[in-house]
GROMACS .gro file of N, CA, C and O in nm:
model
  352
    1MET      N    1   0.975  -1.239  -0.947
    1MET     CA    2   0.848  -1.172  -0.961
    1MET      C    3   0.850  -1.095  -1.100
    1MET      O    4   0.937  -1.032  -1.128
    2PHE      N    5   0.739  -1.110  -1.164
    2PHE     CA    6   0.718  -1.034  -1.282
    2PHE      C    7   0.591  -0.949  -1.267
    2PHE      O    8   0.496  -0.997  -1.204
    3GLY      N    9   0.591  -0.826  -1.326
    3GLY     CA   10   0.470  -0.746  -1.303
    3GLY      C   11   0.443  -0.670  -1.434
    3GLY      O   12   0.531  -0.650  -1.521
    4GLU      N   13   0.323  -0.618  -1.438
    4GLU     CA   14   0.276  -0.527  -1.553
    4GLU      C   15   0.241  -0.397  -1.486
    4GLU      O   16   0.172  -0.389  -1.389
    5LEU      N   17   0.293  -0.284  -1.549
    5LEU     CA   18   0.262  -0.156  -1.507
    5LEU      C   19   0.198  -0.081  -1.623
    5LEU      O   20   0.244  -0.076  -1.733
    6LYS      N   21   0.076  -0.034  -1.597
    6LYS     CA   22  -0.006   0.031  -1.697
    6LYS      C   23  -0.035   0.170  -1.642
    6LYS      O   24  -0.115   0.183  -1.548
    7SER      N   25   0.026   0.272  -1.700
    7SER     CA   26   0.017   0.408  -1.639
    7SER      C   27  -0.086   0.499  -1.711
    7SER      O   28  -0.099   0.620  -1.671
    8GLY      N   29  -0.155   0.450  -1.803
    8GLY     CA   30  -0.257   0.538  -1.871
    8GLY      C   31  -0.367   0.575  -1.777
    8GLY      O   32  -0.416   0.488  -1.704
    9ILE      N   33  -0.405   0.699  -1.766
    9ILE     CA   34  -0.501   0.746  -1.667
    9ILE      C   35  -0.641   0.765  -1.726
    9ILE      O   36  -0.734   0.795  -1.654
   10ASP      N   37  -0.659   0.735  -1.857
   10ASP     CA   38  -0.793   0.748  -1.918
   10ASP      C   39  -0.881   0.629  -1.882
   10ASP      O   40  -0.847   0.520  -1.920
   11PRO      N   41  -0.985   0.652  -1.804
   11PRO     CA   42  -1.070   0.545  -1.759
   11PRO      C   43  -1.132   0.466  -1.882
   11PRO      O   44  -1.162   0.347  -1.873
   12ALA      N   45  -1.148   0.534  -2.000
   12ALA     CA   46  -1.203   0.466  -2.111
   12ALA      C   47  -1.114   0.355  -2.159
   12ALA      O   48  -1.164   0.259  -2.224
   13GLY      N   49  -0.984   0.365  -2.145
   13GLY     CA   50  -0.889   0.273  -2.193
   13GLY      C   51  -0.842   0.173  -2.082
   13GLY      O   52  -0.763   0.080  -2.113
   14ALA      N   53  -0.892   0.183  -1.962
   14ALA     CA   54  -0.844   0.102  -1.851
   14ALA      C   55  -0.863  -0.043  -1.871
   14ALA      O   56  -0.773  -0.125  -1.842
   15ASP      N   57  -0.980  -0.081  -1.922
   15ASP     CA   58  -1.008  -0.223  -1.941
   15ASP      C   59  -0.914  -0.288  -2.041
   15ASP      O   60  -0.868  -0.397  -2.021
   16GLU      N   61  -0.882  -0.209  -2.147
   16GLU     CA   62  -0.788  -0.264  -2.245
   16GLU      C   63  -0.651  -0.274  -2.191
   16GLU      O   64  -0.578  -0.380  -2.216
   17HIS      N   65  -0.605  -0.186  -2.099
   17HIS     CA   66  -0.482  -0.199  -2.029
   17HIS      C   67  -0.473  -0.326  -1.948
   17HIS      O   68  -0.374  -0.402  -1.947
   18TRP      N   69  -0.585  -0.355  -1.874
   18TRP     CA   70  -0.591  -0.477  -1.791
   18TRP      C   71  -0.587  -0.598  -1.883
   18TRP      O   72  -0.514  -0.697  -1.849
   19LYS      N   73  -0.657  -0.602  -1.990
   19LYS     CA   74  -0.662  -0.718  -2.080
   19LYS      C   75  -0.523  -0.751  -2.132
   19LYS      O   76  -0.478  -0.862  -2.132
   20THR      N   77  -0.447  -0.648  -2.182
   20THR     CA   78  -0.317  -0.671  -2.236
   20THR      C   79  -0.217  -0.714  -2.124
   20THR      O   80  -0.130  -0.793  -2.146
   21GLY      N   81  -0.227  -0.646  -2.005
   21GLY     CA   82  -0.142  -0.677  -1.896
   21GLY      C   83  -0.164  -0.818  -1.845
   21GLY      O   84  -0.077  -0.898  -1.823
   22LYS      N   85  -0.294  -0.855  -1.835
   22LYS     CA   86  -0.328  -0.997  -1.794
   22LYS      C   87  -0.279  -1.099  -1.887
   22LYS      O   88  -0.226  -1.200  -1.849
   23SER      N   89  -0.292  -1.067  -2.019
   23SER     CA   90  -0.247  -1.161  -2.123
   23SER      C   91  -0.094  -1.183  -2.113
   23SER      O   92  -0.041  -1.295  -2.119
   24ALA      N   93  -0.020  -1.073  -2.087
   24ALA     CA   94   0.125  -1.083  -2.081
   24ALA      C   95   0.165  -1.165  -1.950
   24ALA      O   96   0.255  -1.249  -1.960
   25LEU      N   97   0.096  -1.137  -1.846
   25LEU     CA   98   0.126  -1.216  -1.724
   25LEU      C   99   0.097  -1.362  -1.741
   25LEU      O  100   0.169  -1.448  -1.687
   26ASP      N  101  -0.019  -1.393  -1.812
   26ASP     CA  102  -0.051  -1.535  -1.839
   26ASP      C  103   0.053  -1.599  -1.919
   26ASP      O  104   0.097  -1.715  -1.894
   27ARG      N  105   0.115  -1.533  -2.018
   27ARG     CA  106   0.219  -1.588  -2.102
   27ARG      C  107   0.346  -1.612  -2.019
   27ARG      O  108   0.412  -1.716  -2.037
   28ILE      N  109   0.372  -1.525  -1.932
   28ILE     CA  110   0.492  -1.538  -1.842
   28ILE      C  111   0.476  -1.666  -1.753
   28ILE      O  112   0.564  -1.752  -1.751
   29LYS      N  113   0.360  -1.682  -1.694
   29LYS     CA  114   0.335  -1.796  -1.608
   29LYS      C  115   0.341  -1.929  -1.689
   29LYS      O  116   0.398  -2.024  -1.646
   30LYS      N  117   0.280  -1.928  -1.806
   30LYS     CA  118   0.285  -2.043  -1.892
   30LYS      C  119   0.425  -2.085  -1.937
   30LYS      O  120   0.463  -2.202  -1.939
   31GLY      N  121   0.505  -1.976  -1.969
   31GLY     CA  122   0.644  -2.001  -2.009
   31GLY      C  123   0.724  -2.064  -1.899
   31GLY      O  124   0.810  -2.159  -1.919
   32PHE      N  125   0.711  -2.017  -1.777
   32PHE     CA  126   0.787  -2.066  -1.667
   32PHE      C  127   0.742  -2.214  -1.637
   32PHE      O  128   0.821  -2.302  -1.610
   33LYS      N  129   0.609  -2.234  -1.642
   33LYS     CA  130   0.555  -2.365  -1.618
   33LYS      C  131   0.615  -2.470  -1.722
   33LYS      O  132   0.654  -2.583  -1.690
   34LYS      N  133   0.605  -2.429  -1.850
   34LYS     CA  134   0.653  -2.510  -1.962
   34LYS      C  135   0.803  -2.544  -1.948
   34LYS      O  136   0.847  -2.652  -1.972
   35ALA      N  137   0.881  -2.449  -1.888
   35ALA     CA  138   1.025  -2.472  -1.867
   35ALA      C  139   1.054  -2.555  -1.743
   35ALA      O  140   1.172  -2.582  -1.712
   36GLY      N  141   0.949  -2.590  -1.671
   36GLY     CA  142   0.972  -2.677  -1.552
   36GLY      C  143   0.994  -2.601  -1.420
   36GLY      O  144   1.036  -2.660  -1.323
   37TYR      N  145   0.979  -2.465  -1.424
   37TYR     CA  146   0.994  -2.396  -1.301
   37TYR      C  147   0.865  -2.381  -1.216
   37TYR      O  148   0.757  -2.399  -1.273
   38ALA      N  149   0.886  -2.361  -1.086
   38ALA     CA  150   0.770  -2.341  -1.002
   38ALA      C  151   0.694  -2.214  -1.046
   38ALA      O  152   0.752  -2.134  -1.116
   39SER      N  153   0.574  -2.201  -0.998
   39SER     CA  154   0.497  -2.087  -1.031
   39SER      C  155   0.570  -1.959  -0.992
   39SER      O  156   0.627  -1.949  -0.884
   40ILE      N  157   0.573  -1.862  -1.084
   40ILE     CA  158   0.637  -1.730  -1.055
   40ILE      C  159   0.532  -1.632  -1.008
   40ILE      O  160   0.427  -1.626  -1.065
   41PRO      N  161   0.557  -1.554  -0.901
   41PRO     CA  162   0.463  -1.452  -0.858
   41PRO      C  163   0.455  -1.339  -0.964
   41PRO      O  164   0.551  -1.296  -1.026
   42THR      N  165   0.332  -1.298  -0.978
   42THR     CA  166   0.307  -1.183  -1.073
   42THR      C  167   0.223  -1.077  -1.004
   42THR      O  168   0.153  -1.105  -0.904
   43SER      N  169   0.233  -0.956  -1.058
   43SER     CA  170   0.160  -0.841  -1.001
   43SER      C  171   0.111  -0.750  -1.109
   43SER      O  172   0.164  -0.753  -1.226
   44PHE      N  173   0.017  -0.665  -1.083
   44PHE     CA  174  -0.038  -0.569  -1.171
   44PHE      C  175  -0.056  -0.433  -1.106
   44PHE      O  176  -0.103  -0.428  -0.989
   45ILE      N  177  -0.004  -0.330  -1.170
   45ILE     CA  178  -0.023  -0.193  -1.122
   45ILE      C  179  -0.084  -0.112  -1.237
   45ILE      O  180  -0.036  -0.117  -1.345
   46GLY      N  181  -0.190  -0.042  -1.198
   46GLY     CA  182  -0.256   0.042  -1.296
   46GLY      C  183  -0.290   0.179  -1.241
   46GLY      O  184  -0.312   0.192  -1.124
   47ALA      N  185  -0.290   0.277  -1.329
   47ALA     CA  186  -0.328   0.410  -1.289
   47ALA      C  187  -0.478   0.438  -1.303
   47ALA      O  188  -0.526   0.524  -1.236
   48ALA      N  189  -0.542   0.366  -1.385
   48ALA     CA  190  -0.690   0.372  -1.404
   48ALA      C  191  -0.746   0.231  -1.390
   48ALA      O  192  -0.724   0.146  -1.473
   49ILE      N  193  -0.809   0.209  -1.279
   49ILE     CA  194  -0.868   0.080  -1.251
   49ILE      C  195  -1.017   0.100  -1.233
   49ILE      O  196  -1.067   0.164  -1.139
   50GLU      N  197  -1.094   0.048  -1.320
   50GLU     CA  198  -1.242   0.056  -1.329
   50GLU      C  199  -1.302  -0.055  -1.243
   50GLU      O  200  -1.244  -0.165  -1.221
   51PRO      N  201  -1.428  -0.040  -1.195
   51PRO     CA  202  -1.488  -0.136  -1.105
   51PRO      C  203  -1.493  -0.283  -1.166
   51PRO      O  204  -1.472  -0.375  -1.092
   52THR      N  205  -1.521  -0.295  -1.292
   52THR     CA  206  -1.523  -0.431  -1.348
   52THR      C  207  -1.390  -0.504  -1.341
   52THR      O  208  -1.382  -0.619  -1.310
   53MET      N  209  -1.288  -0.432  -1.374
   53MET     CA  210  -1.153  -0.487  -1.370
   53MET      C  211  -1.105  -0.502  -1.226
   53MET      O  212  -1.034  -0.602  -1.192
   54ALA      N  213  -1.149  -0.414  -1.140
   54ALA     CA  214  -1.109  -0.424  -0.998
   54ALA      C  215  -1.164  -0.552  -0.937
   54ALA      O  216  -1.091  -0.624  -0.865
   55LYS      N  217  -1.287  -0.591  -0.979
   55LYS     CA  218  -1.342  -0.715  -0.931
   55LYS      C  219  -1.262  -0.835  -0.980
   55LYS      O  220  -1.229  -0.927  -0.902
   56GLU      N  221  -1.222  -0.836  -1.103
   56GLU     CA  222  -1.141  -0.946  -1.157
   56GLU      C  223  -0.997  -0.949  -1.093
   56GLU      O  224  -0.953  -1.055  -1.062
   57ILE      N  225  -0.945  -0.834  -1.075
   57ILE     CA  226  -0.810  -0.826  -1.009
   57ILE      C  227  -0.821  -0.887  -0.865
   57ILE      O  228  -0.736  -0.960  -0.823
   58PHE      N  229  -0.928  -0.843  -0.795
   58PHE     CA  230  -0.943  -0.891  -0.654
   58PHE      C  231  -0.965  -1.037  -0.651
   58PHE      O  232  -0.906  -1.111  -0.567
   59GLU      N  233  -1.040  -1.095  -0.750
   59GLU     CA  234  -1.057  -1.239  -0.756
   59GLU      C  235  -0.929  -1.313  -0.779
   59GLU      O  236  -0.905  -1.408  -0.719
   60GLN      N  237  -0.842  -1.249  -0.867
   60GLN     CA  238  -0.713  -1.314  -0.890
   60GLN      C  239  -0.618  -1.306  -0.772
   60GLN      O  240  -0.537  -1.394  -0.745
   61LEU      N  241  -0.637  -1.202  -0.693
   61LEU     CA  242  -0.555  -1.184  -0.569
   61LEU      C  243  -0.601  -1.297  -0.469
   61LEU      O  244  -0.522  -1.361  -0.402
   62GLU      N  245  -0.730  -1.314  -0.459
   62GLU     CA  246  -0.782  -1.408  -0.364
   62GLU      C  247  -0.747  -1.559  -0.401
   62GLU      O  248  -0.717  -1.636  -0.316
   63ASN      N  249  -0.745  -1.587  -0.531
   63ASN     CA  250  -0.718  -1.724  -0.573
   63ASN      C  251  -0.570  -1.750  -0.598
   63ASN      O  252  -0.532  -1.863  -0.634
   64GLY      N  253  -0.491  -1.654  -0.582
   64GLY     CA  254  -0.341  -1.669  -0.596
   64GLY      C  255  -0.285  -1.654  -0.741
   64GLY      O  256  -0.165  -1.664  -0.755
   65THR      N  257  -0.370  -1.615  -0.832
   65THR     CA  258  -0.316  -1.592  -0.967
   65THR      C  259  -0.227  -1.474  -0.969
   65THR      O  260  -0.122  -1.476  -1.037
   66LEU      N  261  -0.267  -1.370  -0.902
   66LEU     CA  262  -0.175  -1.252  -0.881
   66LEU      C  263  -0.128  -1.252  -0.736
   66LEU      O  264  -0.201  -1.282  -0.643
   67ALA      N  265   0.000  -1.219  -0.722
   67ALA     CA  266   0.062  -1.213  -0.588
   67ALA      C  267   0.031  -1.075  -0.521
   67ALA      O  268   0.020  -1.061  -0.399
   68ASN      N  269   0.017  -0.974  -0.605
   68ASN     CA  270  -0.011  -0.836  -0.555
   68ASN      C  271  -0.062  -0.747  -0.668
   68ASN      O  272  -0.042  -0.778  -0.786
   69ALA      N  273  -0.125  -0.640  -0.630
   69ALA     CA  274  -0.179  -0.538  -0.727
   69ALA      C  275  -0.199  -0.411  -0.655
   69ALA      O  276  -0.212  -0.410  -0.533
   70ALA      N  277  -0.190  -0.299  -0.734
   70ALA     CA  278  -0.205  -0.170  -0.671
   70ALA      C  279  -0.261  -0.071  -0.774
   70ALA      O  280  -0.242  -0.088  -0.896
   71ASN      N  281  -0.324   0.032  -0.730
   71ASN     CA  282  -0.370   0.139  -0.811
   71ASN      C  283  -0.273   0.253  -0.784
   71ASN      O  284  -0.254   0.304  -0.674
   72LEU      N  285  -0.209   0.307  -0.887
   72LEU     CA  286  -0.103   0.407  -0.884
   72LEU      C  287  -0.162   0.539  -0.821
   72LEU      O  288  -0.084   0.616  -0.766
   73THR      N  289  -0.292   0.555  -0.834
   73THR     CA  290  -0.349   0.683  -0.788
   73THR      C  291  -0.392   0.676  -0.636
   73THR      O  292  -0.439   0.776  -0.583
   74LYS      N  293  -0.365   0.564  -0.577
   74LYS     CA  294  -0.400   0.546  -0.433
   74LYS      C  295  -0.274   0.527  -0.357
   74LYS      O  296  -0.207   0.424  -0.360
   75ASN      N  297  -0.231   0.634  -0.286
   75ASN     CA  298  -0.101   0.631  -0.216
   75ASN      C  299  -0.086   0.517  -0.117
   75ASN      O  300   0.021   0.455  -0.119
   76ASN      N  301  -0.193   0.481  -0.048
   76ASN     CA  302  -0.176   0.374   0.047
   76ASN      C  303  -0.149   0.240  -0.022
   76ASN      O  304  -0.070   0.158   0.025
   77GLN      N  305  -0.210   0.217  -0.141
   77GLN     CA  306  -0.185   0.098  -0.215
   77GLN      C  307  -0.043   0.092  -0.272
   77GLN      O  308   0.017  -0.009  -0.271
   78LEU      N  309  -0.002   0.208  -0.317
   78LEU     CA  310   0.132   0.220  -0.376
   78LEU      C  311   0.242   0.194  -0.266
   78LEU      O  312   0.340   0.124  -0.287
   79ILE      N  313   0.223   0.250  -0.152
   79ILE     CA  314   0.310   0.228  -0.033
   79ILE      C  315   0.315   0.077   0.000
   79ILE      O  316   0.424   0.026   0.021
   80GLU      N  317   0.197   0.020   0.018
   80GLU     CA  318   0.193  -0.124   0.049
   80GLU      C  319   0.262  -0.204  -0.056
   80GLU      O  320   0.334  -0.307  -0.025
   81TYR      N  321   0.244  -0.166  -0.185
   81TYR     CA  322   0.306  -0.250  -0.293
   81TYR      C  323   0.459  -0.236  -0.286
   81TYR      O  324   0.529  -0.335  -0.299
   82CYS      N  325   0.509  -0.113  -0.263
   82CYS     CA  326   0.650  -0.088  -0.256
   82CYS      C  327   0.711  -0.167  -0.135
   82CYS      O  328   0.818  -0.228  -0.148
   83ASN      N  329   0.642  -0.165  -0.022
   83ASN     CA  330   0.692  -0.249   0.092
   83ASN      C  331   0.695  -0.394   0.064
   83ASN      O  332   0.788  -0.464   0.098
   84TRP      N  333   0.595  -0.444  -0.011
   84TRP     CA  334   0.596  -0.579  -0.051
   84TRP      C  335   0.715  -0.612  -0.146
   84TRP      O  336   0.779  -0.716  -0.124
   85LEU      N  337   0.744  -0.523  -0.239
   85LEU     CA  338   0.857  -0.546  -0.324
   85LEU      C  339   0.988  -0.550  -0.251
   85LEU      O  340   1.079  -0.638  -0.278
   86ILE      N  341   1.002  -0.464  -0.152
   86ILE     CA  342   1.122  -0.459  -0.075
   86ILE      C  343   1.141  -0.586   0.005
   86ILE      O  344   1.255  -0.641   0.016
   87GLU      N  345   1.032  -0.644   0.050
   87GLU     CA  346   1.040  -0.773   0.129
   87GLU      C  347   1.062  -0.894   0.051
   87GLU      O  348   1.093  -1.000   0.104
   88LEU      N  349   1.049  -0.879  -0.078
   88LEU     CA  350   1.074  -1.000  -0.166
   88LEU      C  351   1.216  -1.033  -0.158
   88LEU      O  352   1.295  -1.097  -0.177
   0.00000   0.00000   0.00000
């Protein structure tokens, strides 16, 4: 599993964090696919998640592009994410 952690809390920069994180995760998936490996699970954790990016993250969770995601400022999401990591 590979993940991106973006800890900036400024909502004004949240979308940019998501774009760079998503781009990095896409490169990882493409690299593994090019090398002949099965799809690698990816995840995203952010401290500032705005509604527009939350919608895109949720869509990626639903279609399997992302294996998991969490908002660092939401304790229940962070706990669920940690439990998921432990179970990997």
